[in-house]
mmCIF file of C-alpha atoms in Angstrom:
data_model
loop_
_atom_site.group_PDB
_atom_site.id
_atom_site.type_symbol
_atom_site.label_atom_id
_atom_site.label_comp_id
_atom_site.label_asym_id
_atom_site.label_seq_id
_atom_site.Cartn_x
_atom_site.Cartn_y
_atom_site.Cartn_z
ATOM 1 C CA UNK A 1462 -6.241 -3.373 -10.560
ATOM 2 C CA UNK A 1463 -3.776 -0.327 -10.535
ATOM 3 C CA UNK A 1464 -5.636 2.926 -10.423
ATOM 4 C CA UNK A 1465 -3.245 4.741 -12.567
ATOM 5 C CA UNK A 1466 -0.199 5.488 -13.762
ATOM 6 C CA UNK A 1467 2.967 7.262 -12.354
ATOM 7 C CA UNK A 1468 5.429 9.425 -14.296
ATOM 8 C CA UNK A 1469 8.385 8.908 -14.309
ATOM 9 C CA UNK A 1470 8.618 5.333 -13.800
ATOM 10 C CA UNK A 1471 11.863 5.966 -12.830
ATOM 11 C CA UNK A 1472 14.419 8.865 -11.789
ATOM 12 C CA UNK A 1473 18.153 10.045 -10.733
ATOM 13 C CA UNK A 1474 19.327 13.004 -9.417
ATOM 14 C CA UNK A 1475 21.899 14.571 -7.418
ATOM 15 C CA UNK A 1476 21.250 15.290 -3.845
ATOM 16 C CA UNK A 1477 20.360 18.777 -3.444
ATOM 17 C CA UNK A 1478 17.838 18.708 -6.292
ATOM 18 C CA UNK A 1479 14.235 19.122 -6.348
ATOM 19 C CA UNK A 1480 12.764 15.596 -7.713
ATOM 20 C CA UNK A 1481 8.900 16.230 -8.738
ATOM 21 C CA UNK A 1482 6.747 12.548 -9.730
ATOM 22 C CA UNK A 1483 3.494 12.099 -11.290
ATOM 23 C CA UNK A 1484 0.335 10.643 -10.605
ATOM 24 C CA UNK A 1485 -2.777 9.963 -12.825
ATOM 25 C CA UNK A 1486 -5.898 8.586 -11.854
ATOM 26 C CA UNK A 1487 -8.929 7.151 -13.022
ATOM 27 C CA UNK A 1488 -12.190 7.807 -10.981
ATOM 28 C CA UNK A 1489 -13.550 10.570 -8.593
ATOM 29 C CA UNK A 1490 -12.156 10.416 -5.139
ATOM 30 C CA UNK A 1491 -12.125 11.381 -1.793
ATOM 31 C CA UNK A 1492 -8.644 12.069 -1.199
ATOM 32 C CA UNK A 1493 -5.044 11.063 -2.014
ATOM 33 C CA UNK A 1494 -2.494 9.934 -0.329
ATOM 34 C CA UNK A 1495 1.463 9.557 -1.275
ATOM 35 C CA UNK A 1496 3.407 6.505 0.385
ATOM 36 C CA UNK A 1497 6.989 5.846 0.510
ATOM 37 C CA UNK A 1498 8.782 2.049 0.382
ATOM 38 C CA UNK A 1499 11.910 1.671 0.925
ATOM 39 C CA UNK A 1500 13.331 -1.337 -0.778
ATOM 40 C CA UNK A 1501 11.701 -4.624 0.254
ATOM 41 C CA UNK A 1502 9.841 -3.190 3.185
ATOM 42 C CA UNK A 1503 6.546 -2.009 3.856
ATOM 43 C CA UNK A 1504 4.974 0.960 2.688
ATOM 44 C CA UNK A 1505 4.950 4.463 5.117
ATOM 45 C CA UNK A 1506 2.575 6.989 4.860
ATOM 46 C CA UNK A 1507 4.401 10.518 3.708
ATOM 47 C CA UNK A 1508 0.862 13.128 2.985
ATOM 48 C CA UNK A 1509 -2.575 13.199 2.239
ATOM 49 C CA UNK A 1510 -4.968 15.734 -0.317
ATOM 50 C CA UNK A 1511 -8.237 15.999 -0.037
ATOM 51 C CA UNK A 1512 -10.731 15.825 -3.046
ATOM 52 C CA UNK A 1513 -11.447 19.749 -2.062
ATOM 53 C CA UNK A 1514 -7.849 21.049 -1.697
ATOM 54 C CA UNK A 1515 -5.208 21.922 -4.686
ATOM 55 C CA UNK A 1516 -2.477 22.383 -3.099
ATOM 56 C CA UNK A 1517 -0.401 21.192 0.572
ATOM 57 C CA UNK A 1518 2.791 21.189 1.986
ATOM 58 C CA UNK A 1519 4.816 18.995 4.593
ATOM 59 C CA UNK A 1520 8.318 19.456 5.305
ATOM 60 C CA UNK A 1521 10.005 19.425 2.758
ATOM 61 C CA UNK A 1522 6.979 17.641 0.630
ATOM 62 C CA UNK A 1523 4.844 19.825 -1.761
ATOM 63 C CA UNK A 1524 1.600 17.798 -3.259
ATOM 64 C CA UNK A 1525 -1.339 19.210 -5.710
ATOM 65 C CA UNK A 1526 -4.301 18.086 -6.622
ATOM 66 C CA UNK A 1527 -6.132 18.777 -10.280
ATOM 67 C CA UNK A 1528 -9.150 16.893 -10.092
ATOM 68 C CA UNK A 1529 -10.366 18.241 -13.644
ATOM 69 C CA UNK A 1530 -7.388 16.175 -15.281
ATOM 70 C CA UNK A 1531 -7.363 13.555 -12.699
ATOM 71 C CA UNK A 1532 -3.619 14.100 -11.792
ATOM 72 C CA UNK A 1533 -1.708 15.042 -8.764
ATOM 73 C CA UNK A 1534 2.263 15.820 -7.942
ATOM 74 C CA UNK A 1535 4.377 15.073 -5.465
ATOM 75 C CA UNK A 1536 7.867 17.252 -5.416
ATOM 76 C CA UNK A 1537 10.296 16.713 -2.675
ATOM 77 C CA UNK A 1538 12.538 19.681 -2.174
ATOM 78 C CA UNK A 1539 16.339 19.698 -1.400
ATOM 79 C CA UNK A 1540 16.770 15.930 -2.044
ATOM 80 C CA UNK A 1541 18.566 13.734 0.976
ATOM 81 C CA UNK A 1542 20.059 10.064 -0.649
ATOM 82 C CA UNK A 1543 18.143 9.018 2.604
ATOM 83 C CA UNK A 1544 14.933 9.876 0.231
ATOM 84 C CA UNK A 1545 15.853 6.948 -2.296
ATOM 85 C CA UNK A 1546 13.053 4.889 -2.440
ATOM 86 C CA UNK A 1547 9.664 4.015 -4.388
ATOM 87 C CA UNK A 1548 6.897 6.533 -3.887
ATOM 88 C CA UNK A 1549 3.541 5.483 -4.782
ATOM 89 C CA UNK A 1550 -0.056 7.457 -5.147
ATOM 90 C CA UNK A 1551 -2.840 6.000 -3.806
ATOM 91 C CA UNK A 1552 -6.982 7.054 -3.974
ATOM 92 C CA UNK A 1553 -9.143 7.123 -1.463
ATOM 93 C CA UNK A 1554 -12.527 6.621 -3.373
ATOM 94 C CA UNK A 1555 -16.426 7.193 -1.698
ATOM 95 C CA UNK A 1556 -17.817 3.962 -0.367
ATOM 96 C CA UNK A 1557 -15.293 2.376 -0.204
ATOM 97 C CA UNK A 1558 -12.282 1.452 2.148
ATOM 98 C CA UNK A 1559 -9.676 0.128 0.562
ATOM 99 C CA UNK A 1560 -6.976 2.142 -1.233
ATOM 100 C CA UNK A 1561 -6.104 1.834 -4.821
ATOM 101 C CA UNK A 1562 -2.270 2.339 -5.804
ATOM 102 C CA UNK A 1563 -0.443 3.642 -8.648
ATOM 103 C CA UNK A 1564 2.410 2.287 -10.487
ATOM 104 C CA UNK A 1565 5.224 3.839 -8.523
ATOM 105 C CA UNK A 1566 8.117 5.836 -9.264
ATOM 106 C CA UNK A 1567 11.579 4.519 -7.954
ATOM 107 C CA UNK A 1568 13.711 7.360 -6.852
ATOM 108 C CA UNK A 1569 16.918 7.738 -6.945
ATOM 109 C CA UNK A 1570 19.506 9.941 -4.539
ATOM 110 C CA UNK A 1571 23.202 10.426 -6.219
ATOM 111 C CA UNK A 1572 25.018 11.643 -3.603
ATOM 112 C CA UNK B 910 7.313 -0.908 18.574
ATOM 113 C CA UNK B 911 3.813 -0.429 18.183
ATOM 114 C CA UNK B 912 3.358 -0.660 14.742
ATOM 115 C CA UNK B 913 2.022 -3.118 12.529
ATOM 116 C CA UNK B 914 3.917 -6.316 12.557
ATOM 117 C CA UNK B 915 4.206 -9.372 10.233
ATOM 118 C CA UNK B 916 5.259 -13.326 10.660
ATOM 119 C CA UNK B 917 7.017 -14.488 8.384
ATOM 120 C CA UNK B 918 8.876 -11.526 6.951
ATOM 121 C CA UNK B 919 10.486 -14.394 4.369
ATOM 122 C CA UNK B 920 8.925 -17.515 2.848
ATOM 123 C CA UNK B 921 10.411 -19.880 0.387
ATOM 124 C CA UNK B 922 7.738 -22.871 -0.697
ATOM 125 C CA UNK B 923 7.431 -25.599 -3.015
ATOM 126 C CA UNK B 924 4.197 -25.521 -5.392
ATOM 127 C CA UNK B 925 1.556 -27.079 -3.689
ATOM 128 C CA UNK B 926 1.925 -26.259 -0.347
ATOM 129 C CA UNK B 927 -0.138 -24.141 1.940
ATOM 130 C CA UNK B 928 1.343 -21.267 3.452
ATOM 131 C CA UNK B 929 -0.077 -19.085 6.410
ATOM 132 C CA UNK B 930 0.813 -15.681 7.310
ATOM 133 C CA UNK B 931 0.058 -13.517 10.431
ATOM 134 C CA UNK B 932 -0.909 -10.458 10.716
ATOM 135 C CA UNK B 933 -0.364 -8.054 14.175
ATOM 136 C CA UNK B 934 -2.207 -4.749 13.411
ATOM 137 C CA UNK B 935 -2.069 -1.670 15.838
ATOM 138 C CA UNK B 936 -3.854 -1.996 19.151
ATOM 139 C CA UNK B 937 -6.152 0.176 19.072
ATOM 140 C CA UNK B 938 -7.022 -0.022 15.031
ATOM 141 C CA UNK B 939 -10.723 -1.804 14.096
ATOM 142 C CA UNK B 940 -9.897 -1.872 10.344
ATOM 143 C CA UNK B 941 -7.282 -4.490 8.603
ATOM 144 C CA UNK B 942 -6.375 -4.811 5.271
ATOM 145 C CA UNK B 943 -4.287 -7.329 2.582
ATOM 146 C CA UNK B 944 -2.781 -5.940 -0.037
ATOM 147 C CA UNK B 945 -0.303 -8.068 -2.665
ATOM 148 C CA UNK B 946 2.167 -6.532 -4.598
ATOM 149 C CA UNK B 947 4.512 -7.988 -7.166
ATOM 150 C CA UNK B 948 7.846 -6.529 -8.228
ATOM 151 C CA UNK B 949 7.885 -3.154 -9.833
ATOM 152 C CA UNK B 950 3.685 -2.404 -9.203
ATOM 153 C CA UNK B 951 2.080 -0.853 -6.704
ATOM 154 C CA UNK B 952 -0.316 -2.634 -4.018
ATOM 155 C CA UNK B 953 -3.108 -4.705 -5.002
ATOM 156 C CA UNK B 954 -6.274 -4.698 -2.558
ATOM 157 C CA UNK B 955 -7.100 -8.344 -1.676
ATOM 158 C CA UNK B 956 -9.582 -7.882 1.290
ATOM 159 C CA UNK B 957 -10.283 -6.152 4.435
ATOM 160 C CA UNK B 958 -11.912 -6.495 8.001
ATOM 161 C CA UNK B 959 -13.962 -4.330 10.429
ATOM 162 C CA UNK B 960 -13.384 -6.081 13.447
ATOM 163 C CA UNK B 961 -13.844 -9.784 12.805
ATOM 164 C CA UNK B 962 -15.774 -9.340 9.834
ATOM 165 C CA UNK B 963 -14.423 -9.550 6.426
ATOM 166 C CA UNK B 964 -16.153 -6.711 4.757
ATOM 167 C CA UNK B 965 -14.998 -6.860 1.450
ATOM 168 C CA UNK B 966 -12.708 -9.580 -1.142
ATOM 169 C CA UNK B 967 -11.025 -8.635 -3.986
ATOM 170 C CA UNK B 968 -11.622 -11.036 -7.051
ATOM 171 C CA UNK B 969 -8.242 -11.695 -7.484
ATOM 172 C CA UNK B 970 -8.916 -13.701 -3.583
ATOM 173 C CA UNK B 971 -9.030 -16.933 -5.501
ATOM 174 C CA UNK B 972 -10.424 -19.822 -3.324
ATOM 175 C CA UNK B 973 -7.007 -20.609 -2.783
ATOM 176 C CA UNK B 974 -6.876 -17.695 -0.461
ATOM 177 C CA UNK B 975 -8.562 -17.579 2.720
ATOM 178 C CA UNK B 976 -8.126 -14.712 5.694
ATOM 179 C CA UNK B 977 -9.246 -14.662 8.984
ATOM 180 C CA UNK B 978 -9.671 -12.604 11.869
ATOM 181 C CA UNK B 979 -11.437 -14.359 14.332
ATOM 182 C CA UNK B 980 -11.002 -12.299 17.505
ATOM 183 C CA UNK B 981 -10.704 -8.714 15.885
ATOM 184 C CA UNK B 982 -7.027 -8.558 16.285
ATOM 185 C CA UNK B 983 -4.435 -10.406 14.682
ATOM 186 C CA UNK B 984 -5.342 -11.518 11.116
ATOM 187 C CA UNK B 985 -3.975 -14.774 9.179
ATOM 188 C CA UNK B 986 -3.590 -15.146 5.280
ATOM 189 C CA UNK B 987 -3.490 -19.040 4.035
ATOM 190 C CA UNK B 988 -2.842 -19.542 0.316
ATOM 191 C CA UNK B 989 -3.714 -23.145 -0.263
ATOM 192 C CA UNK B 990 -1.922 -25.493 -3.473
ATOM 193 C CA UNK B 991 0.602 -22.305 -3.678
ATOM 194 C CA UNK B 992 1.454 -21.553 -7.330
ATOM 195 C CA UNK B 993 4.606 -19.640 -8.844
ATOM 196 C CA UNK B 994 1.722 -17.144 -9.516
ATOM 197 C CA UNK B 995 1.584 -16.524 -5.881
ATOM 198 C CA UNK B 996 5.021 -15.246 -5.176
ATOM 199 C CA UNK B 997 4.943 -12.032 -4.435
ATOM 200 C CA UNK B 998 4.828 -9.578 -1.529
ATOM 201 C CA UNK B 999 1.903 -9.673 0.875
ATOM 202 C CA UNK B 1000 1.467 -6.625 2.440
ATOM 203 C CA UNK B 1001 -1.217 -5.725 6.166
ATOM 204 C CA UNK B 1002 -2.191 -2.805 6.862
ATOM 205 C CA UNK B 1003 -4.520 -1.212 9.491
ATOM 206 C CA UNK B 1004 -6.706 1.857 10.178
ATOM 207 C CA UNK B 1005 -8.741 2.802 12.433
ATOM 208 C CA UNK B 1006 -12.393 3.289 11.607
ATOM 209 C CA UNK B 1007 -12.767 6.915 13.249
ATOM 210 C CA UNK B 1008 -9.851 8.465 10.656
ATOM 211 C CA UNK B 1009 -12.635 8.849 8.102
ATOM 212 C CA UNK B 1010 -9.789 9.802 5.591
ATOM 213 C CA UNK B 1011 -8.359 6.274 4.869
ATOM 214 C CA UNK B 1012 -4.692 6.403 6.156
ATOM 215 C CA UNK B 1013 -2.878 3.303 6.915
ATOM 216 C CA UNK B 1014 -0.538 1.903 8.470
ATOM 217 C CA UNK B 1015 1.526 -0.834 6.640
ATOM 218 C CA UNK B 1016 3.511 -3.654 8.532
ATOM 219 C CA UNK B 1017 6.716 -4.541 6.739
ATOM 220 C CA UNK B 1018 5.008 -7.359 4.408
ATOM 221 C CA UNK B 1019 5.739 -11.345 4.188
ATOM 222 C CA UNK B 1020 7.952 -11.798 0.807
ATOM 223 C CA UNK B 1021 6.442 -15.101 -0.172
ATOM 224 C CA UNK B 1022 8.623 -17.276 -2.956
ATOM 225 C CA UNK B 1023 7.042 -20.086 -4.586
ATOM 226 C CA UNK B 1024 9.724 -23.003 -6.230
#
């Protein structure tokens, strides 16, 4: 089952804007991670929080983490229409190994 | 290219026959995972190895789904009596058991359509 939900489901903007996505969860975890797909294809691996940190930064990729309301965003700055795509949270719970997605948000570029 | 590979990337069945997929994980990775995903969710956990053992199934592995990984490398997913149910994307991933943090690295799934 689908950990949570992602807000928007879906989004537009022009390139050059700031998109920022949504992610809720349901249980406590050990860290979260953000994925990107690109249309039909498999899924790659964009940045990881850990249960203990609020706040990290990648490029041009800015995640938090509130673990008190379960939520977490990812905002990608200075948008590319090479960042169109589906981006997906996923939780990394204790005891376990397998990762539990969210719903997705597709994103997309205007040029 | 040393990623995480997949055979078939495209299958188109008729309901009731078995399909098998194949999964290549990194060399070096101990951990393998099978994930489904259906169009417009995210992944669904179906079950994952630590070497040849299959550690833990998802209950929505019917027993129409069997996996394998009999030498601790390559991995093969059979869906038996496919169903229209079925169609979906299958996605492997792998990991290896030192990252304690749980990244993985996802091949670029089988697309399986059942008629």
């Amino acid at each position: 089952s689908q950990q949570g939900e992602e807000d928007p489901q879906a989004l537009s903007i022009q390139e050059g804007e700031n998109a920022t996505m949504n992610c809720s969860y349901k249980t406590s975890i050990n860290n979260l991670q953000w994925y990107r797909q690109n249309s039909g294809r498999g899924l790659v691996h964009l940045i990881l929080i850990r249960s203990n940190e609020r706040e990290k930064h990648s490029g041009r990729l800015r995640v938090t983490l509130d673990t008190s309301k379960k939520s977490s965003s990812l905002l990608i700055t200075a948008s590319r229409a090479a960042d169109t795509a589906s981006y997906f949270c996923a939780t990394f719970g204790f005891g376990n190994e397998k990762l539990t997605f969210g719903t997705g948000t597709r994103l997309t570029i205007i040029p | 290219d040393t990623g995480v590979s997949q055979n078939p990337r495209h299958k188109i069945t008729k309901r009731g026959q078995n399909v098998t997929f194949r999964c290549d994980p990194i060399s070096e990775h101990n951990r393998l995972y099978w994930y489904r995903q259906t169009l417009g969710q995210g992944p669904e956990f179906l079950t994952y190895f630590q070497n040849e053992a299959q550690l833990e199934k998802s209950r929505l592995l019917s027993d129409r789904f069997s996996a394998e990984r009999p030498k601790g490398s390559f991995s093969t997913l059979e869906i038996q009596r496919t169903e229209q149910g079925d169609s979906a994307m299958y996605l492997c991933a792998s990991s290896f058991r030192g990252s304690a943090d749980g990244t993985q690295y996802f091949g670029p799934g089988t697309r399986l359509l059942v008629l």
